[in-house]
Amino acid sequence: MPARRDAQHTRGGAMDAGGEAQDWVAVGEVAAPFGMRGELKVRPLTDFPERFAHTETLYAGEDHTPYAVETARLHGAQVVVRLAGIASVEAAEALRGEMLWIPASELMPLPQDSYYLHDLVGLRVRHVNGRVLGVVGDVLTGVGNDLLVVRDPQTGAETLLPAVKAFIKRVDVAGGELLVEPVPGLFDDRFEEAR
């Protein structure tokens, strides 16, 4: 069950520049100015950092101010971006710490049986035996497998569920549910059965 990230944060129903309701996803965060001519060093929040070179417009900050992308190139683990109208180190500095957004309609397409991490957050987690185990509250990404943070609605307790096909039997984003078959002891006290 490969889970990909084309956005770290999502915001539903925020307004676009024309006053229309729009779903937004953050694809980067401005880390600092780069050089003296207004380029920005951007920390990508996507598994597709090459997207910056193909994105026509990025929207900065909470008010989603649109900026045409003039150039974008990879620079180590970051991306250096030049936005139209940002031509000095002072103008670039004013954007430090701002999130760079795109409309959700511009997310990169994924292969079959792959999901965006932000699509998994909020899904109800149900055991194959029918028992509701909780809700996905967050996804932790790391070097190995992603971990789903499953929160028990009654107790608030959190369990880390590896996002692997061995445990995740079905993902139904439209239906709002994950069907799982974890090892004994992960969501209960049956540790001996896991041996």
PDB file of N, CA, C and O in Angstrom, residues 16-92:
ATOM      1  N   ASP A  16     -10.193  30.974  -3.002  1.00  0.00           N
ATOM      2  CA  ASP A  16      -9.105  31.271  -3.929  1.00  0.00           C
ATOM      3  C   ASP A  16      -9.086  32.770  -4.187  1.00  0.00           C
ATOM      4  O   ASP A  16      -9.874  33.524  -3.615  1.00  0.00           O
ATOM      5  N   ALA A  17      -8.179  33.225  -5.063  1.00  0.00           N
ATOM      6  CA  ALA A  17      -8.027  34.660  -5.318  1.00  0.00           C
ATOM      7  C   ALA A  17      -9.297  35.275  -5.894  1.00  0.00           C
ATOM      8  O   ALA A  17      -9.541  36.470  -5.729  1.00  0.00           O
ATOM      9  N   GLY A  18     -10.140  34.487  -6.546  1.00  0.00           N
ATOM     10  CA  GLY A  18     -11.384  34.996  -7.114  1.00  0.00           C
ATOM     11  C   GLY A  18     -12.567  34.913  -6.168  1.00  0.00           C
ATOM     12  O   GLY A  18     -13.697  35.204  -6.549  1.00  0.00           O
ATOM     13  N   GLY A  19     -12.355  34.499  -4.914  1.00  0.00           N
ATOM     14  CA  GLY A  19     -13.431  34.424  -3.934  1.00  0.00           C
ATOM     15  C   GLY A  19     -14.221  33.133  -3.969  1.00  0.00           C
ATOM     16  O   GLY A  19     -15.227  33.001  -3.296  1.00  0.00           O
ATOM     17  N   GLU A  20     -13.771  32.157  -4.760  1.00  0.00           N
ATOM     18  CA  GLU A  20     -14.452  30.867  -4.843  1.00  0.00           C
ATOM     19  C   GLU A  20     -13.888  29.907  -3.802  1.00  0.00           C
ATOM     20  O   GLU A  20     -12.706  29.961  -3.483  1.00  0.00           O
ATOM     21  N   ALA A  21     -14.744  29.001  -3.288  1.00  0.00           N
ATOM     22  CA  ALA A  21     -14.270  27.982  -2.343  1.00  0.00           C
ATOM     23  C   ALA A  21     -13.344  27.035  -3.089  1.00  0.00           C
ATOM     24  O   ALA A  21     -13.602  26.649  -4.219  1.00  0.00           O
ATOM     25  N   GLN A  22     -12.234  26.678  -2.463  1.00  0.00           N
ATOM     26  CA  GLN A  22     -11.202  25.878  -3.115  1.00  0.00           C
ATOM     27  C   GLN A  22     -10.544  24.982  -2.076  1.00  0.00           C
ATOM     28  O   GLN A  22     -10.336  25.404  -0.950  1.00  0.00           O
ATOM     29  N   ASP A  23     -10.229  23.759  -2.445  1.00  0.00           N
ATOM     30  CA  ASP A  23      -9.413  22.896  -1.595  1.00  0.00           C
ATOM     31  C   ASP A  23      -7.963  23.129  -1.985  1.00  0.00           C
ATOM     32  O   ASP A  23      -7.621  23.125  -3.168  1.00  0.00           O
ATOM     33  N   TRP A  24      -7.108  23.348  -0.977  1.00  0.00           N
ATOM     34  CA  TRP A  24      -5.712  23.686  -1.196  1.00  0.00           C
ATOM     35  C   TRP A  24      -4.818  22.639  -0.558  1.00  0.00           C
ATOM     36  O   TRP A  24      -5.174  22.053   0.449  1.00  0.00           O
ATOM     37  N   VAL A  25      -3.630  22.448  -1.147  1.00  0.00           N
ATOM     38  CA  VAL A  25      -2.618  21.588  -0.551  1.00  0.00           C
ATOM     39  C   VAL A  25      -1.294  22.352  -0.550  1.00  0.00           C
ATOM     40  O   VAL A  25      -0.969  23.055  -1.504  1.00  0.00           O
ATOM     41  N   ALA A  26      -0.551  22.232   0.537  1.00  0.00           N
ATOM     42  CA  ALA A  26       0.755  22.883   0.639  1.00  0.00           C
ATOM     43  C   ALA A  26       1.806  21.949   0.067  1.00  0.00           C
ATOM     44  O   ALA A  26       1.902  20.797   0.468  1.00  0.00           O
ATOM     45  N   VAL A  27       2.597  22.464  -0.872  1.00  0.00           N
ATOM     46  CA  VAL A  27       3.633  21.659  -1.499  1.00  0.00           C
ATOM     47  C   VAL A  27       5.030  22.091  -1.068  1.00  0.00           C
ATOM     48  O   VAL A  27       6.012  21.417  -1.379  1.00  0.00           O
ATOM     49  N   GLY A  28       5.128  23.199  -0.349  1.00  0.00           N
ATOM     50  CA  GLY A  28       6.438  23.657   0.096  1.00  0.00           C
ATOM     51  C   GLY A  28       6.328  24.739   1.143  1.00  0.00           C
ATOM     52  O   GLY A  28       5.267  25.322   1.339  1.00  0.00           O
ATOM     53  N   GLU A  29       7.448  24.967   1.817  1.00  0.00           N
ATOM     54  CA  GLU A  29       7.543  26.042   2.802  1.00  0.00           C
ATOM     55  C   GLU A  29       8.800  26.846   2.489  1.00  0.00           C
ATOM     56  O   GLU A  29       9.878  26.271   2.294  1.00  0.00           O
ATOM     57  N   VAL A  30       8.658  28.168   2.410  1.00  0.00           N
ATOM     58  CA  VAL A  30       9.801  29.019   2.109  1.00  0.00           C
ATOM     59  C   VAL A  30      10.752  28.990   3.301  1.00  0.00           C
ATOM     60  O   VAL A  30      10.389  29.395   4.407  1.00  0.00           O
ATOM     61  N   ALA A  31      11.968  28.491   3.070  1.00  0.00           N
ATOM     62  CA  ALA A  31      12.955  28.375   4.141  1.00  0.00           C
ATOM     63  C   ALA A  31      13.753  29.659   4.304  1.00  0.00           C
ATOM     64  O   ALA A  31      14.023  30.085   5.432  1.00  0.00           O
ATOM     65  N   ALA A  32      14.131  30.289   3.183  1.00  0.00           N
ATOM     66  CA  ALA A  32      14.983  31.481   3.249  1.00  0.00           C
ATOM     67  C   ALA A  32      15.156  32.055   1.852  1.00  0.00           C
ATOM     68  O   ALA A  32      14.904  31.372   0.854  1.00  0.00           O
ATOM     69  N   PRO A  33      15.626  33.308   1.775  1.00  0.00           N
ATOM     70  CA  PRO A  33      16.043  33.827   0.475  1.00  0.00           C
ATOM     71  C   PRO A  33      17.252  33.034  -0.016  1.00  0.00           C
ATOM     72  O   PRO A  33      17.994  32.456   0.777  1.00  0.00           O
ATOM     73  N   PHE A  34      17.444  33.012  -1.336  1.00  0.00           N
ATOM     74  CA  PHE A  34      18.602  32.343  -1.924  1.00  0.00           C
ATOM     75  C   PHE A  34      19.267  33.364  -2.843  1.00  0.00           C
ATOM     76  O   PHE A  34      18.722  33.732  -3.868  1.00  0.00           O
ATOM     77  N   GLY A  35      20.411  33.820  -2.460  1.00  0.00           N
ATOM     78  CA  GLY A  35      21.094  34.847  -3.239  1.00  0.00           C
ATOM     79  C   GLY A  35      20.491  36.220  -2.995  1.00  0.00           C
ATOM     80  O   GLY A  35      19.733  36.432  -2.045  1.00  0.00           O
ATOM     81  N   MET A  36      20.833  37.160  -3.867  1.00  0.00           N
ATOM     82  CA  MET A  36      20.438  38.558  -3.670  1.00  0.00           C
ATOM     83  C   MET A  36      19.361  39.037  -4.637  1.00  0.00           C
ATOM     84  O   MET A  36      18.949  40.179  -4.575  1.00  0.00           O
ATOM     85  N   ARG A  37      18.880  38.160  -5.520  1.00  0.00           N
ATOM     86  CA  ARG A  37      17.958  38.610  -6.561  1.00  0.00           C
ATOM     87  C   ARG A  37      16.530  38.105  -6.376  1.00  0.00           C
ATOM     88  O   ARG A  37      15.766  38.048  -7.321  1.00  0.00           O
ATOM     89  N   GLY A  38      16.193  37.683  -5.167  1.00  0.00           N
ATOM     90  CA  GLY A  38      14.809  37.331  -4.889  1.00  0.00           C
ATOM     91  C   GLY A  38      14.453  35.869  -5.023  1.00  0.00           C
ATOM     92  O   GLY A  38      13.282  35.507  -4.861  1.00  0.00           O
ATOM     93  N   GLU A  39      15.423  35.015  -5.307  1.00  0.00           N
ATOM     94  CA  GLU A  39      15.094  33.590  -5.362  1.00  0.00           C
ATOM     95  C   GLU A  39      14.803  33.089  -3.955  1.00  0.00           C
ATOM     96  O   GLU A  39      15.272  33.644  -2.955  1.00  0.00           O
ATOM     97  N   LEU A  40      14.022  32.024  -3.886  1.00  0.00           N
ATOM     98  CA  LEU A  40      13.604  31.444  -2.608  1.00  0.00           C
ATOM     99  C   LEU A  40      14.136  30.028  -2.471  1.00  0.00           C
ATOM    100  O   LEU A  40      14.057  29.234  -3.419  1.00  0.00           O
ATOM    101  N   LYS A  41      14.639  29.704  -1.300  1.00  0.00           N
ATOM    102  CA  LYS A  41      14.978  28.330  -0.973  1.00  0.00           C
ATOM    103  C   LYS A  41      13.724  27.731  -0.329  1.00  0.00           C
ATOM    104  O   LYS A  41      13.228  28.233   0.672  1.00  0.00           O
ATOM    105  N   VAL A  42      13.205  26.668  -0.930  1.00  0.00           N
ATOM    106  CA  VAL A  42      11.929  26.087  -0.510  1.00  0.00           C
ATOM    107  C   VAL A  42      12.157  24.658  -0.021  1.00  0.00           C
ATOM    108  O   VAL A  42      12.813  23.854  -0.688  1.00  0.00           O
ATOM    109  N   ARG A  43      11.594  24.356   1.164  1.00  0.00           N
ATOM    110  CA  ARG A  43      11.599  22.986   1.686  1.00  0.00           C
ATOM    111  C   ARG A  43      10.378  22.285   1.103  1.00  0.00           C
ATOM    112  O   ARG A  43       9.239  22.641   1.403  1.00  0.00           O
ATOM    113  N   PRO A  44      10.580  21.294   0.203  1.00  0.00           N
ATOM    114  CA  PRO A  44       9.422  20.639  -0.410  1.00  0.00           C
ATOM    115  C   PRO A  44       8.657  19.787   0.590  1.00  0.00           C
ATOM    116  O   PRO A  44       9.242  19.129   1.447  1.00  0.00           O
ATOM    117  N   LEU A  45       7.353  19.804   0.472  1.00  0.00           N
ATOM    118  CA  LEU A  45       6.462  18.974   1.293  1.00  0.00           C
ATOM    119  C   LEU A  45       5.779  17.954   0.394  1.00  0.00           C
ATOM    120  O   LEU A  45       4.603  17.654   0.560  1.00  0.00           O
ATOM    121  N   THR A  46       6.517  17.453  -0.558  1.00  0.00           N
ATOM    122  CA  THR A  46       5.975  16.559  -1.571  1.00  0.00           C
ATOM    123  C   THR A  46       6.999  15.488  -1.911  1.00  0.00           C
ATOM    124  O   THR A  46       8.199  15.720  -1.795  1.00  0.00           O
ATOM    125  N   ASP A  47       6.532  14.327  -2.320  1.00  0.00           N
ATOM    126  CA  ASP A  47       7.404  13.281  -2.840  1.00  0.00           C
ATOM    127  C   ASP A  47       7.767  13.556  -4.295  1.00  0.00           C
ATOM    128  O   ASP A  47       8.471  12.781  -4.918  1.00  0.00           O
ATOM    129  N   PHE A  48       7.252  14.650  -4.844  1.00  0.00           N
ATOM    130  CA  PHE A  48       7.471  15.011  -6.237  1.00  0.00           C
ATOM    131  C   PHE A  48       8.091  16.407  -6.331  1.00  0.00           C
ATOM    132  O   PHE A  48       7.472  17.333  -6.841  1.00  0.00           O
ATOM    133  N   PRO A  49       9.327  16.608  -5.838  1.00  0.00           N
ATOM    134  CA  PRO A  49       9.899  17.956  -5.872  1.00  0.00           C
ATOM    135  C   PRO A  49      10.053  18.503  -7.289  1.00  0.00           C
ATOM    136  O   PRO A  49      10.092  19.713  -7.481  1.00  0.00           O
ATOM    137  N   GLU A  50      10.086  17.617  -8.276  1.00  0.00           N
ATOM    138  CA  GLU A  50      10.157  18.067  -9.663  1.00  0.00           C
ATOM    139  C   GLU A  50       8.909  18.830 -10.087  1.00  0.00           C
ATOM    140  O   GLU A  50       8.924  19.545 -11.090  1.00  0.00           O
ATOM    141  N   ARG A  51       7.842  18.715  -9.311  1.00  0.00           N
ATOM    142  CA  ARG A  51       6.590  19.396  -9.638  1.00  0.00           C
ATOM    143  C   ARG A  51       6.764  20.901  -9.710  1.00  0.00           C
ATOM    144  O   ARG A  51       6.064  21.575 -10.445  1.00  0.00           O
ATOM    145  N   PHE A  52       7.723  21.456  -8.953  1.00  0.00           N
ATOM    146  CA  PHE A  52       7.914  22.905  -8.949  1.00  0.00           C
ATOM    147  C   PHE A  52       8.299  23.418 -10.340  1.00  0.00           C
ATOM    148  O   PHE A  52       7.915  24.514 -10.726  1.00  0.00           O
ATOM    149  N   ALA A  53       9.062  22.639 -11.098  1.00  0.00           N
ATOM    150  CA  ALA A  53       9.473  23.052 -12.435  1.00  0.00           C
ATOM    151  C   ALA A  53       8.315  23.004 -13.432  1.00  0.00           C
ATOM    152  O   ALA A  53       8.396  23.609 -14.499  1.00  0.00           O
ATOM    153  N   HIS A  54       7.238  22.306 -13.080  1.00  0.00           N
ATOM    154  CA  HIS A  54       6.098  22.163 -13.985  1.00  0.00           C
ATOM    155  C   HIS A  54       4.859  22.893 -13.488  1.00  0.00           C
ATOM    156  O   HIS A  54       3.817  22.823 -14.133  1.00  0.00           O
ATOM    157  N   THR A  55       4.963  23.551 -12.352  1.00  0.00           N
ATOM    158  CA  THR A  55       3.824  24.273 -11.787  1.00  0.00           C
ATOM    159  C   THR A  55       3.859  25.711 -12.278  1.00  0.00           C
ATOM    160  O   THR A  55       4.880  26.388 -12.147  1.00  0.00           O
ATOM    161  N   GLU A  56       2.783  26.169 -12.869  1.00  0.00           N
ATOM    162  CA  GLU A  56       2.744  27.530 -13.412  1.00  0.00           C
ATOM    163  C   GLU A  56       2.592  28.582 -12.329  1.00  0.00           C
ATOM    164  O   GLU A  56       3.183  29.660 -12.414  1.00  0.00           O
ATOM    165  N   THR A  57       1.773  28.287 -11.303  1.00  0.00           N
ATOM    166  CA  THR A  57       1.477  29.272 -10.268  1.00  0.00           C
ATOM    167  C   THR A  57       1.541  28.626  -8.902  1.00  0.00           C
ATOM    168  O   THR A  57       0.997  27.538  -8.696  1.00  0.00           O
ATOM    169  N   LEU A  58       2.216  29.294  -7.975  1.00  0.00           N
ATOM    170  CA  LEU A  58       2.201  28.915  -6.561  1.00  0.00           C
ATOM    171  C   LEU A  58       1.471  30.012  -5.801  1.00  0.00           C
ATOM    172  O   LEU A  58       1.525  31.189  -6.181  1.00  0.00           O
ATOM    173  N   TYR A  59       0.797  29.630  -4.736  1.00  0.00           N
ATOM    174  CA  TYR A  59      -0.001  30.566  -3.947  1.00  0.00           C
ATOM    175  C   TYR A  59       0.612  30.638  -2.552  1.00  0.00           C
ATOM    176  O   TYR A  59       0.709  29.631  -1.863  1.00  0.00           O
ATOM    177  N   ALA A  60       1.031  31.825  -2.162  1.00  0.00           N
ATOM    178  CA  ALA A  60       1.785  31.984  -0.918  1.00  0.00           C
ATOM    179  C   ALA A  60       0.911  32.450   0.229  1.00  0.00           C
ATOM    180  O   ALA A  60       0.051  33.324   0.068  1.00  0.00           O
ATOM    181  N   GLY A  61       1.161  31.874   1.410  1.00  0.00           N
ATOM    182  CA  GLY A  61       0.553  32.345   2.647  1.00  0.00           C
ATOM    183  C   GLY A  61      -0.902  31.974   2.822  1.00  0.00           C
ATOM    184  O   GLY A  61      -1.516  31.296   1.995  1.00  0.00           O
ATOM    185  N   GLU A  62      -1.440  32.446   3.942  1.00  0.00           N
ATOM    186  CA  GLU A  62      -2.825  32.141   4.310  1.00  0.00           C
ATOM    187  C   GLU A  62      -3.848  32.718   3.333  1.00  0.00           C
ATOM    188  O   GLU A  62      -4.934  32.187   3.183  1.00  0.00           O
ATOM    189  N   ASP A  63      -3.475  33.820   2.679  1.00  0.00           N
ATOM    190  CA  ASP A  63      -4.426  34.441   1.741  1.00  0.00           C
ATOM    191  C   ASP A  63      -4.247  33.925   0.308  1.00  0.00           C
ATOM    192  O   ASP A  63      -4.918  34.381  -0.601  1.00  0.00           O
ATOM    193  N   HIS A  64      -3.332  32.962   0.115  1.00  0.00           N
ATOM    194  CA  HIS A  64      -3.109  32.317  -1.185  1.00  0.00           C
ATOM    195  C   HIS A  64      -2.829  33.345  -2.286  1.00  0.00           C
ATOM    196  O   HIS A  64      -3.445  33.318  -3.348  1.00  0.00           O
ATOM    197  N   THR A  65      -1.875  34.221  -2.027  1.00  0.00           N
ATOM    198  CA  THR A  65      -1.476  35.214  -3.026  1.00  0.00           C
ATOM    199  C   THR A  65      -0.808  34.495  -4.194  1.00  0.00           C
ATOM    200  O   THR A  65       0.170  33.770  -3.999  1.00  0.00           O
ATOM    201  N   PRO A  66      -1.320  34.678  -5.422  1.00  0.00           N
ATOM    202  CA  PRO A  66      -0.755  33.953  -6.566  1.00  0.00           C
ATOM    203  C   PRO A  66       0.552  34.579  -7.061  1.00  0.00           C
ATOM    204  O   PRO A  66       0.686  35.801  -7.132  1.00  0.00           O
ATOM    205  N   TYR A  67       1.508  33.714  -7.396  1.00  0.00           N
ATOM    206  CA  TYR A  67       2.783  34.114  -7.992  1.00  0.00           C
ATOM    207  C   TYR A  67       3.079  33.160  -9.137  1.00  0.00           C
ATOM    208  O   TYR A  67       3.074  31.934  -8.947  1.00  0.00           O
ATOM    209  N   ALA A  68       3.365  33.712 -10.315  1.00  0.00           N
ATOM    210  CA  ALA A  68       3.796  32.883 -11.435  1.00  0.00           C
ATOM    211  C   ALA A  68       5.192  32.347 -11.128  1.00  0.00           C
ATOM    212  O   ALA A  68       6.044  33.074 -10.611  1.00  0.00           O
ATOM    213  N   VAL A  69       5.413  31.066 -11.436  1.00  0.00           N
ATOM    214  CA  VAL A  69       6.720  30.455 -11.237  1.00  0.00           C
ATOM    215  C   VAL A  69       7.554  30.733 -12.485  1.00  0.00           C
ATOM    216  O   VAL A  69       7.212  30.293 -13.583  1.00  0.00           O
ATOM    217  N   GLU A  70       8.660  31.480 -12.301  1.00  0.00           N
ATOM    218  CA  GLU A  70       9.540  31.786 -13.432  1.00  0.00           C
ATOM    219  C   GLU A  70      10.568  30.678 -13.648  1.00  0.00           C
ATOM    220  O   GLU A  70      10.789  30.258 -14.776  1.00  0.00           O
ATOM    221  N   THR A  71      11.191  30.213 -12.568  1.00  0.00           N
ATOM    222  CA  THR A  71      12.144  29.108 -12.656  1.00  0.00           C
ATOM    223  C   THR A  71      12.074  28.302 -11.361  1.00  0.00           C
ATOM    224  O   THR A  71      11.680  28.824 -10.314  1.00  0.00           O
ATOM    225  N   ALA A  72      12.481  27.052 -11.461  1.00  0.00           N
ATOM    226  CA  ALA A  72      12.584  26.185 -10.283  1.00  0.00           C
ATOM    227  C   ALA A  72      13.616  25.112 -10.579  1.00  0.00           C
ATOM    228  O   ALA A  72      13.626  24.551 -11.683  1.00  0.00           O
ATOM    229  N   ARG A  73      14.490  24.863  -9.610  1.00  0.00           N
ATOM    230  CA  ARG A  73      15.511  23.828  -9.787  1.00  0.00           C
ATOM    231  C   ARG A  73      15.813  23.180  -8.443  1.00  0.00           C
ATOM    232  O   ARG A  73      15.718  23.817  -7.400  1.00  0.00           O
ATOM    233  N   LEU A  74      16.177  21.910  -8.495  1.00  0.00           N
ATOM    234  CA  LEU A  74      16.562  21.202  -7.281  1.00  0.00           C
ATOM    235  C   LEU A  74      17.919  21.712  -6.812  1.00  0.00           C
ATOM    236  O   LEU A  74      18.806  21.992  -7.627  1.00  0.00           O
ATOM    237  N   HIS A  75      18.060  21.826  -5.502  1.00  0.00           N
ATOM    238  CA  HIS A  75      19.318  22.263  -4.885  1.00  0.00           C
ATOM    239  C   HIS A  75      19.493  21.420  -3.617  1.00  0.00           C
ATOM    240  O   HIS A  75      19.020  21.792  -2.543  1.00  0.00           O
ATOM    241  N   GLY A  76      20.108  20.244  -3.769  1.00  0.00           N
ATOM    242  CA  GLY A  76      20.195  19.308  -2.648  1.00  0.00           C
ATOM    243  C   GLY A  76      18.804  18.794  -2.317  1.00  0.00           C
ATOM    244  O   GLY A  76      18.053  18.382  -3.199  1.00  0.00           O
ATOM    245  N   ALA A  77      18.448  18.862  -1.041  1.00  0.00           N
ATOM    246  CA  ALA A  77      17.127  18.401  -0.604  1.00  0.00           C
ATOM    247  C   ALA A  77      16.066  19.493  -0.734  1.00  0.00           C
ATOM    248  O   ALA A  77      14.905  19.266  -0.417  1.00  0.00           O
ATOM    249  N   GLN A  78      16.472  20.675  -1.201  1.00  0.00           N
ATOM    250  CA  GLN A  78      15.530  21.783  -1.333  1.00  0.00           C
ATOM    251  C   GLN A  78      15.356  22.167  -2.795  1.00  0.00           C
ATOM    252  O   GLN A  78      16.009  21.614  -3.682  1.00  0.00           O
ATOM    253  N   VAL A  79      14.458  23.105  -3.025  1.00  0.00           N
ATOM    254  CA  VAL A  79      14.185  23.609  -4.365  1.00  0.00           C
ATOM    255  C   VAL A  79      14.419  25.111  -4.335  1.00  0.00           C
ATOM    256  O   VAL A  79      14.001  25.783  -3.385  1.00  0.00           O
ATOM    257  N   VAL A  80      15.087  25.621  -5.360  1.00  0.00           N
ATOM    258  CA  VAL A  80      15.270  27.066  -5.490  1.00  0.00           C
ATOM    259  C   VAL A  80      14.247  27.543  -6.517  1.00  0.00           C
ATOM    260  O   VAL A  80      14.212  27.055  -7.651  1.00  0.00           O
ATOM    261  N   VAL A  81      13.409  28.496  -6.098  1.00  0.00           N
ATOM    262  CA  VAL A  81      12.298  28.961  -6.916  1.00  0.00           C
ATOM    263  C   VAL A  81      12.407  30.472  -7.111  1.00  0.00           C
ATOM    264  O   VAL A  81      12.693  31.204  -6.167  1.00  0.00           O
ATOM    265  N   ARG A  82      12.155  30.919  -8.336  1.00  0.00           N
ATOM    266  CA  ARG A  82      12.030  32.353  -8.618  1.00  0.00           C
ATOM    267  C   ARG A  82      10.565  32.614  -8.966  1.00  0.00           C
ATOM    268  O   ARG A  82      10.022  31.996  -9.879  1.00  0.00           O
ATOM    269  N   LEU A  83       9.943  33.500  -8.208  1.00  0.00           N
ATOM    270  CA  LEU A  83       8.546  33.862  -8.428  1.00  0.00           C
ATOM    271  C   LEU A  83       8.478  35.248  -9.051  1.00  0.00           C
ATOM    272  O   LEU A  83       9.249  36.149  -8.683  1.00  0.00           O
ATOM    273  N   ALA A  84       7.542  35.433  -9.978  1.00  0.00           N
ATOM    274  CA  ALA A  84       7.345  36.735 -10.613  1.00  0.00           C
ATOM    275  C   ALA A  84       7.013  37.772  -9.539  1.00  0.00           C
ATOM    276  O   ALA A  84       6.220  37.521  -8.632  1.00  0.00           O
ATOM    277  N   GLY A  85       7.661  38.922  -9.628  1.00  0.00           N
ATOM    278  CA  GLY A  85       7.389  40.010  -8.688  1.00  0.00           C
ATOM    279  C   GLY A  85       8.250  39.983  -7.442  1.00  0.00           C
ATOM    280  O   GLY A  85       8.232  40.918  -6.644  1.00  0.00           O
ATOM    281  N   ILE A  86       9.012  38.920  -7.236  1.00  0.00           N
ATOM    282  CA  ILE A  86       9.932  38.826  -6.093  1.00  0.00           C
ATOM    283  C   ILE A  86      11.344  38.974  -6.674  1.00  0.00           C
ATOM    284  O   ILE A  86      11.901  38.028  -7.210  1.00  0.00           O
ATOM    285  N   ALA A  87      11.888  40.196  -6.586  1.00  0.00           N
ATOM    286  CA  ALA A  87      13.138  40.486  -7.285  1.00  0.00           C
ATOM    287  C   ALA A  87      14.255  40.972  -6.375  1.00  0.00           C
ATOM    288  O   ALA A  87      15.306  41.364  -6.854  1.00  0.00           O
ATOM    289  N   SER A  88      14.028  40.947  -5.065  1.00  0.00           N
ATOM    290  CA  SER A  88      15.077  41.403  -4.144  1.00  0.00           C
ATOM    291  C   SER A  88      15.130  40.474  -2.945  1.00  0.00           C
ATOM    292  O   SER A  88      14.181  39.739  -2.657  1.00  0.00           O
ATOM    293  N   VAL A  89      16.265  40.541  -2.243  1.00  0.00           N
ATOM    294  CA  VAL A  89      16.400  39.729  -1.046  1.00  0.00           C
ATOM    295  C   VAL A  89      15.368  40.150  -0.001  1.00  0.00           C
ATOM    296  O   VAL A  89      14.852  39.319   0.748  1.00  0.00           O
ATOM    297  N   GLU A  90      15.009  41.431   0.029  1.00  0.00           N
ATOM    298  CA  GLU A  90      14.007  41.912   0.994  1.00  0.00           C
ATOM    299  C   GLU A  90      12.622  41.332   0.688  1.00  0.00           C
ATOM    300  O   GLU A  90      11.895  40.918   1.591  1.00  0.00           O
ATOM    301  N   ALA A  91      12.261  41.302  -0.588  1.00  0.00           N
ATOM    302  CA  ALA A  91      10.965  40.725  -0.980  1.00  0.00           C
ATOM    303  C   ALA A  91      10.940  39.232  -0.678  1.00  0.00           C
ATOM    304  O   ALA A  91       9.923  38.692  -0.223  1.00  0.00           O
ATOM    305  N   ALA A  92      12.062  38.556  -0.923  1.00  0.00           N
ATOM    306  CA  ALA A  92      12.147  37.127  -0.617  1.00  0.00           C
ATOM    307  C   ALA A  92      12.065  36.897   0.884  1.00  0.00           C
ATOM    308  O   ALA A  92      11.391  35.969   1.350  1.00  0.00           O
TER     309      ALA A  92
END
